[in-house]
Amino acid sequence: GESVGLHLPTLSVQEGDNSIINCAYSNSASDYFIWYKQESGKGPQFIIDIRSNMDKRQGQRVTVLLNKTVKHLSLQIAATQPGDSAVYFCAEMDSSYKLIFGSGTRLLVRP
Amino acid sequence: GAVVSQHPSRVICKSGTSVKIECRSLDFQATTMFWYRQFPKQSLMLMATSNEGSKATYEQGVEKDKFLINHASLTLSTLTVTSAHPEDSSFYICSGMRGRDGYTFGSGTRLTVV
């Protein structure tokens, strides 16, 4: 039969606006989370991380929020720029130190 | 910062042949290296975990005889796709682990099997 490919959800924002990208993780025992940015044809690039004993962490123009109750992560990008256009993945580290990636969100920045 | 050099960046091979992908940690010792596969518009799927000097651990559904992983030194891990077929065409990415919570990714290898 015909296979159906997966499609990444897309978030389109105006340059200069703030972006919020969401992610649900699967393992309540995970204690370390990372957000990655991936540009076309390249490997993932580290953006920011957070441990489970925190609920918020800020970097330069980026903030990660962790809600362990509902197993939810978000990445906030302030003053989004064209160079922020990419696919963003959250990843959780399991007990054997493997990184398990979420499904990803494509961010498009409109000039 | 820590760098993982992955080669080749692109490779085209004929169906039935084997292809080797190398990942080198340039300025740190990667006792553990992870190998991922990524199909278009999809996420990274973990294939296997390799530890220096021991056999790789493969994720469920990944054929260990098809995807041979060697981690002979603390700075080099290789993935060989044996008897490649068009369905093996994908983007392969390695990641070196630096201690408990540091991961550095290679730049990926685009494999096309014709």
PDB file of C-alpha atoms in Angstrom:
ATOM      1  CA  GLY A   1       0.000   0.000   0.000  1.00  0.00           C
ATOM      2  CA  GLU A   2       0.976   3.590  -0.197  1.00  0.00           C
ATOM      3  CA  SER A   3       3.015   4.899   2.692  1.00  0.00           C
ATOM      4  CA  VAL A   4       2.269   8.231   4.279  1.00  0.00           C
ATOM      5  CA  GLY A   5       5.260  10.342   5.173  1.00  0.00           C
ATOM      6  CA  LEU A   6       5.499  12.345   8.321  1.00  0.00           C
ATOM      7  CA  HIS A   7       5.321  16.102   8.106  1.00  0.00           C
ATOM      8  CA  LEU A   8       7.026  18.389  10.541  1.00  0.00           C
ATOM      9  CA  PRO A   9       4.716  20.941  12.120  1.00  0.00           C
ATOM     10  CA  THR A  10       5.649  24.434  11.048  1.00  0.00           C
ATOM     11  CA  LEU A  11       5.683  27.642  13.036  1.00  0.00           C
ATOM     12  CA  SER A  12       5.758  30.791  10.948  1.00  0.00           C
ATOM     13  CA  VAL A  13       6.651  34.038  12.703  1.00  0.00           C
ATOM     14  CA  GLN A  14       7.383  37.589  11.697  1.00  0.00           C
ATOM     15  CA  GLU A  15      10.957  38.757  12.071  1.00  0.00           C
ATOM     16  CA  GLY A  16      11.333  40.475  15.407  1.00  0.00           C
ATOM     17  CA  ASP A  17       8.487  38.616  17.085  1.00  0.00           C
ATOM     18  CA  ASN A  18       8.975  36.021  19.796  1.00  0.00           C
ATOM     19  CA  SER A  19       8.720  32.317  18.960  1.00  0.00           C
ATOM     20  CA  ILE A  20       7.524  29.531  21.212  1.00  0.00           C
ATOM     21  CA  ILE A  21       8.208  25.940  20.223  1.00  0.00           C
ATOM     22  CA  ASN A  22       6.670  23.155  22.247  1.00  0.00           C
ATOM     23  CA  CYS A  23       7.639  19.568  22.892  1.00  0.00           C
ATOM     24  CA  ALA A  24       6.139  16.681  24.808  1.00  0.00           C
ATOM     25  CA  TYR A  25       8.548  14.123  26.173  1.00  0.00           C
ATOM     26  CA  SER A  26       7.823  10.544  26.969  1.00  0.00           C
ATOM     27  CA  ASN A  27       9.775   9.364  29.988  1.00  0.00           C
ATOM     28  CA  SER A  28       8.920  10.780  33.393  1.00  0.00           C
ATOM     29  CA  ALA A  29      12.261   9.462  34.665  1.00  0.00           C
ATOM     30  CA  SER A  30      14.296  11.594  32.243  1.00  0.00           C
ATOM     31  CA  ASP A  31      16.318  14.166  34.127  1.00  0.00           C
ATOM     32  CA  TYR A  32      18.146  16.075  31.404  1.00  0.00           C
ATOM     33  CA  PHE A  33      16.740  17.802  28.351  1.00  0.00           C
ATOM     34  CA  ILE A  34      18.316  19.590  25.430  1.00  0.00           C
ATOM     35  CA  TRP A  35      17.037  21.749  22.598  1.00  0.00           C
ATOM     36  CA  TYR A  36      18.769  21.444  19.246  1.00  0.00           C
ATOM     37  CA  LYS A  37      18.634  23.464  16.057  1.00  0.00           C
ATOM     38  CA  GLN A  38      19.148  21.687  12.769  1.00  0.00           C
ATOM     39  CA  GLU A  39      19.712  23.427   9.474  1.00  0.00           C
ATOM     40  CA  SER A  40      19.216  21.615   6.208  1.00  0.00           C
ATOM     41  CA  GLY A  41      21.906  19.027   5.527  1.00  0.00           C
ATOM     42  CA  LYS A  42      23.683  19.590   8.832  1.00  0.00           C
ATOM     43  CA  GLY A  43      23.952  17.910  12.188  1.00  0.00           C
ATOM     44  CA  PRO A  44      22.055  19.168  15.252  1.00  0.00           C
ATOM     45  CA  GLN A  45      23.443  22.229  16.978  1.00  0.00           C
ATOM     46  CA  PHE A  46      23.122  22.630  20.753  1.00  0.00           C
ATOM     47  CA  ILE A  47      20.972  25.569  21.861  1.00  0.00           C
ATOM     48  CA  ILE A  48      20.203  25.195  25.536  1.00  0.00           C
ATOM     49  CA  ASP A  49      19.720  22.494  28.140  1.00  0.00           C
ATOM     50  CA  ILE A  50      17.904  22.066  31.423  1.00  0.00           C
ATOM     51  CA  ARG A  51      17.916  19.552  34.251  1.00  0.00           C
ATOM     52  CA  SER A  52      14.822  18.210  35.901  1.00  0.00           C
ATOM     53  CA  ASN A  53      15.536  20.067  39.156  1.00  0.00           C
ATOM     54  CA  MET A  54      14.876  23.338  37.331  1.00  0.00           C
ATOM     55  CA  ASP A  55      11.782  24.678  35.620  1.00  0.00           C
ATOM     56  CA  LYS A  56      13.351  27.524  33.696  1.00  0.00           C
ATOM     57  CA  ARG A  57      16.699  28.360  32.219  1.00  0.00           C
ATOM     58  CA  GLN A  58      17.713  31.357  30.155  1.00  0.00           C
ATOM     59  CA  GLY A  59      20.385  31.852  27.573  1.00  0.00           C
ATOM     60  CA  GLN A  60      21.085  34.530  25.050  1.00  0.00           C
ATOM     61  CA  ARG A  61      17.688  35.251  23.404  1.00  0.00           C
ATOM     62  CA  VAL A  62      16.473  31.761  24.347  1.00  0.00           C
ATOM     63  CA  THR A  63      14.589  30.411  27.334  1.00  0.00           C
ATOM     64  CA  VAL A  64      13.647  26.830  28.071  1.00  0.00           C
ATOM     65  CA  LEU A  65      10.710  25.986  30.310  1.00  0.00           C
ATOM     66  CA  LEU A  66      10.165  22.568  31.811  1.00  0.00           C
ATOM     67  CA  ASN A  67       6.858  21.336  33.196  1.00  0.00           C
ATOM     68  CA  LYS A  68       7.456  17.908  34.676  1.00  0.00           C
ATOM     69  CA  THR A  69       3.852  17.489  35.739  1.00  0.00           C
ATOM     70  CA  VAL A  70       2.657  17.272  32.148  1.00  0.00           C
ATOM     71  CA  LYS A  71       6.007  16.248  30.638  1.00  0.00           C
ATOM     72  CA  HIS A  72       6.267  19.342  28.519  1.00  0.00           C
ATOM     73  CA  LEU A  73       9.172  21.461  27.327  1.00  0.00           C
ATOM     74  CA  SER A  74       9.108  24.735  25.514  1.00  0.00           C
ATOM     75  CA  LEU A  75      11.720  26.842  23.793  1.00  0.00           C
ATOM     76  CA  GLN A  76      11.202  30.559  23.606  1.00  0.00           C
ATOM     77  CA  ILE A  77      13.211  32.610  21.151  1.00  0.00           C
ATOM     78  CA  ALA A  78      13.119  36.350  21.636  1.00  0.00           C
ATOM     79  CA  ALA A  79      13.251  38.778  18.718  1.00  0.00           C
ATOM     80  CA  THR A  80      13.326  36.011  16.135  1.00  0.00           C
ATOM     81  CA  GLN A  81      15.748  36.577  13.277  1.00  0.00           C
ATOM     82  CA  PRO A  82      15.934  35.087   9.758  1.00  0.00           C
ATOM     83  CA  GLY A  83      18.958  33.076  10.865  1.00  0.00           C
ATOM     84  CA  ASP A  84      16.742  31.296  13.372  1.00  0.00           C
ATOM     85  CA  SER A  85      14.888  29.547  10.537  1.00  0.00           C
ATOM     86  CA  ALA A  86      15.592  25.842  10.988  1.00  0.00           C
ATOM     87  CA  VAL A  87      14.109  22.683  12.455  1.00  0.00           C
ATOM     88  CA  TYR A  88      14.121  22.522  16.243  1.00  0.00           C
ATOM     89  CA  PHE A  89      14.193  19.290  18.215  1.00  0.00           C
ATOM     90  CA  CYS A  90      13.905  18.606  21.890  1.00  0.00           C
ATOM     91  CA  ALA A  91      15.788  15.614  23.243  1.00  0.00           C
ATOM     92  CA  GLU A  92      15.643  13.778  26.548  1.00  0.00           C
ATOM     93  CA  MET A  93      18.431  11.756  28.073  1.00  0.00           C
ATOM     94  CA  ASP A  94      17.372   8.396  29.404  1.00  0.00           C
ATOM     95  CA  SER A  95      18.920   6.412  32.233  1.00  0.00           C
ATOM     96  CA  SER A  96      21.509   4.865  29.902  1.00  0.00           C
ATOM     97  CA  TYR A  97      22.598   8.313  28.661  1.00  0.00           C
ATOM     98  CA  LYS A  98      20.979   7.852  25.276  1.00  0.00           C
ATOM     99  CA  LEU A  99      19.483  10.975  23.733  1.00  0.00           C
ATOM    100  CA  ILE A 100      15.969  10.395  22.456  1.00  0.00           C
ATOM    101  CA  PHE A 101      14.710  13.031  20.056  1.00  0.00           C
ATOM    102  CA  GLY A 102      11.244  14.466  19.750  1.00  0.00           C
ATOM    103  CA  SER A 103       9.496  14.866  16.425  1.00  0.00           C
ATOM    104  CA  GLY A 104      10.691  18.388  15.635  1.00  0.00           C
ATOM    105  CA  THR A 105       9.196  21.719  14.576  1.00  0.00           C
ATOM    106  CA  ARG A 106      10.139  23.751  11.543  1.00  0.00           C
ATOM    107  CA  LEU A 107      10.501  27.471  12.290  1.00  0.00           C
ATOM    108  CA  LEU A 108      10.037  29.861   9.362  1.00  0.00           C
ATOM    109  CA  VAL A 109      10.864  33.511   9.907  1.00  0.00           C
ATOM    110  CA  ARG A 110       9.091  35.941   7.585  1.00  0.00           C
ATOM    111  CA  PRO A 111      11.073  39.080   6.731  1.00  0.00           C
TER     112      PRO A 111
ATOM    113  CA  GLY B   1      34.680  23.687  21.753  1.00  0.00           C
ATOM    114  CA  ALA B   2      34.430  19.945  21.213  1.00  0.00           C
ATOM    115  CA  VAL B   3      34.314  18.866  17.585  1.00  0.00           C
ATOM    116  CA  VAL B   4      33.286  15.622  15.922  1.00  0.00           C
ATOM    117  CA  SER B   5      34.471  15.315  12.361  1.00  0.00           C
ATOM    118  CA  GLN B   6      32.256  13.108  10.193  1.00  0.00           C
ATOM    119  CA  HIS B   7      33.211  11.880   6.714  1.00  0.00           C
ATOM    120  CA  PRO B   8      32.163  11.663   4.006  1.00  0.00           C
ATOM    121  CA  SER B   9      29.500  14.360   3.957  1.00  0.00           C
ATOM    122  CA  ARG B  10      27.876  12.831   0.901  1.00  0.00           C
ATOM    123  CA  VAL B  11      28.234   9.462  -0.763  1.00  0.00           C
ATOM    124  CA  ILE B  12      26.503   7.753  -3.641  1.00  0.00           C
ATOM    125  CA  CYS B  13      26.945   4.031  -3.982  1.00  0.00           C
ATOM    126  CA  LYS B  14      25.560   1.231  -6.078  1.00  0.00           C
ATOM    127  CA  SER B  15      23.074  -1.206  -4.651  1.00  0.00           C
ATOM    128  CA  GLY B  16      24.840  -4.189  -3.120  1.00  0.00           C
ATOM    129  CA  THR B  17      28.045  -2.396  -2.204  1.00  0.00           C
ATOM    130  CA  SER B  18      29.225  -1.342   1.249  1.00  0.00           C
ATOM    131  CA  VAL B  19      29.876   2.148   2.536  1.00  0.00           C
ATOM    132  CA  LYS B  20      31.932   3.219   5.546  1.00  0.00           C
ATOM    133  CA  ILE B  21      31.218   6.395   7.495  1.00  0.00           C
ATOM    134  CA  GLU B  22      33.815   7.718   9.945  1.00  0.00           C
ATOM    135  CA  CYS B  23      33.427   9.910  12.981  1.00  0.00           C
ATOM    136  CA  ARG B  24      36.419  11.307  14.803  1.00  0.00           C
ATOM    137  CA  SER B  25      36.390  13.299  18.007  1.00  0.00           C
ATOM    138  CA  LEU B  26      39.085  15.893  17.405  1.00  0.00           C
ATOM    139  CA  ASP B  27      39.698  17.407  20.816  1.00  0.00           C
ATOM    140  CA  PHE B  28      38.137  15.051  23.305  1.00  0.00           C
ATOM    141  CA  GLN B  29      37.902  11.353  23.981  1.00  0.00           C
ATOM    142  CA  ALA B  30      34.525   9.919  23.126  1.00  0.00           C
ATOM    143  CA  THR B  31      34.174   6.785  25.181  1.00  0.00           C
ATOM    144  CA  THR B  32      30.660   6.478  23.825  1.00  0.00           C
ATOM    145  CA  MET B  33      29.470   7.267  20.319  1.00  0.00           C
ATOM    146  CA  PHE B  34      25.852   7.219  19.205  1.00  0.00           C
ATOM    147  CA  TRP B  35      24.716   6.636  15.629  1.00  0.00           C
ATOM    148  CA  TYR B  36      21.473   8.086  14.316  1.00  0.00           C
ATOM    149  CA  ARG B  37      19.561   7.849  11.068  1.00  0.00           C
ATOM    150  CA  GLN B  38      17.275  10.579   9.813  1.00  0.00           C
ATOM    151  CA  PHE B  39      14.827  10.277   6.940  1.00  0.00           C
ATOM    152  CA  PRO B  40      13.555  13.426   5.188  1.00  0.00           C
ATOM    153  CA  LYS B  41      11.239  15.552   7.313  1.00  0.00           C
ATOM    154  CA  GLN B  42      11.611  13.184  10.230  1.00  0.00           C
ATOM    155  CA  SER B  43      13.412  13.177  13.533  1.00  0.00           C
ATOM    156  CA  LEU B  44      16.688  11.521  14.424  1.00  0.00           C
ATOM    157  CA  MET B  45      16.262   7.864  15.244  1.00  0.00           C
ATOM    158  CA  LEU B  46      18.896   6.220  17.408  1.00  0.00           C
ATOM    159  CA  MET B  47      20.382   3.185  15.690  1.00  0.00           C
ATOM    160  CA  ALA B  48      23.092   2.046  18.046  1.00  0.00           C
ATOM    161  CA  THR B  49      25.425   2.934  20.881  1.00  0.00           C
ATOM    162  CA  SER B  50      29.094   2.095  20.629  1.00  0.00           C
ATOM    163  CA  ASN B  51      31.562   2.023  23.475  1.00  0.00           C
ATOM    164  CA  GLU B  52      35.270   2.007  22.895  1.00  0.00           C
ATOM    165  CA  GLY B  53      36.660  -1.502  22.931  1.00  0.00           C
ATOM    166  CA  SER B  54      33.352  -3.333  23.166  1.00  0.00           C
ATOM    167  CA  LYS B  55      30.522  -4.456  20.932  1.00  0.00           C
ATOM    168  CA  ALA B  56      27.897  -1.953  19.914  1.00  0.00           C
ATOM    169  CA  THR B  57      24.400  -2.087  21.340  1.00  0.00           C
ATOM    170  CA  TYR B  58      21.712  -1.852  18.683  1.00  0.00           C
ATOM    171  CA  GLU B  59      18.211  -0.451  19.059  1.00  0.00           C
ATOM    172  CA  GLN B  60      15.260  -2.672  18.382  1.00  0.00           C
ATOM    173  CA  GLY B  61      14.671  -3.210  14.686  1.00  0.00           C
ATOM    174  CA  VAL B  62      18.186  -2.254  13.598  1.00  0.00           C
ATOM    175  CA  GLU B  63      20.050  -5.080  11.863  1.00  0.00           C
ATOM    176  CA  LYS B  64      23.462  -5.437  13.447  1.00  0.00           C
ATOM    177  CA  ASP B  65      24.809  -7.467  10.532  1.00  0.00           C
ATOM    178  CA  LYS B  66      23.827  -4.751   8.108  1.00  0.00           C
ATOM    179  CA  PHE B  67      25.054  -1.774  10.094  1.00  0.00           C
ATOM    180  CA  LEU B  68      28.488  -2.691  11.377  1.00  0.00           C
ATOM    181  CA  ILE B  69      29.868  -0.393  14.040  1.00  0.00           C
ATOM    182  CA  ASN B  70      33.467  -0.324  15.156  1.00  0.00           C
ATOM    183  CA  HIS B  71      34.803   1.831  17.981  1.00  0.00           C
ATOM    184  CA  ALA B  72      38.404   0.773  18.130  1.00  0.00           C
ATOM    185  CA  SER B  73      39.790   3.896  19.744  1.00  0.00           C
ATOM    186  CA  LEU B  74      38.622   6.721  21.968  1.00  0.00           C
ATOM    187  CA  THR B  75      38.601   9.091  19.024  1.00  0.00           C
ATOM    188  CA  LEU B  76      37.263   7.022  16.141  1.00  0.00           C
ATOM    189  CA  SER B  77      34.009   5.220  15.482  1.00  0.00           C
ATOM    190  CA  THR B  78      32.906   3.866  12.126  1.00  0.00           C
ATOM    191  CA  LEU B  79      29.574   2.773  10.703  1.00  0.00           C
ATOM    192  CA  THR B  80      29.624   0.449   7.703  1.00  0.00           C
ATOM    193  CA  VAL B  81      26.424  -0.038   5.759  1.00  0.00           C
ATOM    194  CA  THR B  82      26.833  -3.458   4.179  1.00  0.00           C
ATOM    195  CA  SER B  83      25.099  -4.593   1.003  1.00  0.00           C
ATOM    196  CA  ALA B  84      23.367  -1.254   0.747  1.00  0.00           C
ATOM    197  CA  HIS B  85      19.947  -0.977  -0.863  1.00  0.00           C
ATOM    198  CA  PRO B  86      17.940   2.067  -1.926  1.00  0.00           C
ATOM    199  CA  GLU B  87      15.890   1.911   1.286  1.00  0.00           C
ATOM    200  CA  ASP B  88      19.123   2.516   3.228  1.00  0.00           C
ATOM    201  CA  SER B  89      19.373   5.948   1.636  1.00  0.00           C
ATOM    202  CA  SER B  90      19.230   8.374   4.523  1.00  0.00           C
ATOM    203  CA  PHE B  91      21.106  10.975   6.540  1.00  0.00           C
ATOM    204  CA  TYR B  92      23.399   9.320   9.083  1.00  0.00           C
ATOM    205  CA  ILE B  93      24.662  11.304  12.065  1.00  0.00           C
ATOM    206  CA  CYS B  94      27.075  10.404  14.845  1.00  0.00           C
ATOM    207  CA  SER B  95      27.320  11.935  18.285  1.00  0.00           C
ATOM    208  CA  GLY B  96      30.223  11.699  20.683  1.00  0.00           C
ATOM    209  CA  MET B  97      29.525  11.744  24.370  1.00  0.00           C
ATOM    210  CA  ARG B  98      31.690  13.970  26.551  1.00  0.00           C
ATOM    211  CA  GLY B  99      31.126  12.852  30.070  1.00  0.00           C
ATOM    212  CA  ARG B 100      27.641  12.483  31.469  1.00  0.00           C
ATOM    213  CA  ASP B 101      25.859  15.320  29.797  1.00  0.00           C
ATOM    214  CA  GLY B 102      27.822  16.577  26.877  1.00  0.00           C
ATOM    215  CA  TYR B 103      27.064  15.469  23.348  1.00  0.00           C
ATOM    216  CA  THR B 104      28.736  16.706  20.201  1.00  0.00           C
ATOM    217  CA  PHE B 105      27.239  15.848  16.845  1.00  0.00           C
ATOM    218  CA  GLY B 106      28.959  15.267  13.565  1.00  0.00           C
ATOM    219  CA  SER B 107      27.833  17.151  10.489  1.00  0.00           C
ATOM    220  CA  GLY B 108      26.100  14.112   9.016  1.00  0.00           C
ATOM    221  CA  THR B 109      26.506  11.910   5.954  1.00  0.00           C
ATOM    222  CA  ARG B 110      23.972  11.873   3.149  1.00  0.00           C
ATOM    223  CA  LEU B 111      23.911   8.352   1.735  1.00  0.00           C
ATOM    224  CA  THR B 112      22.226   7.719  -1.586  1.00  0.00           C
ATOM    225  CA  VAL B 113      22.037   4.153  -2.861  1.00  0.00           C
ATOM    226  CA  VAL B 114      21.273   3.807  -6.561  1.00  0.00           C
TER     227      VAL B 114
END
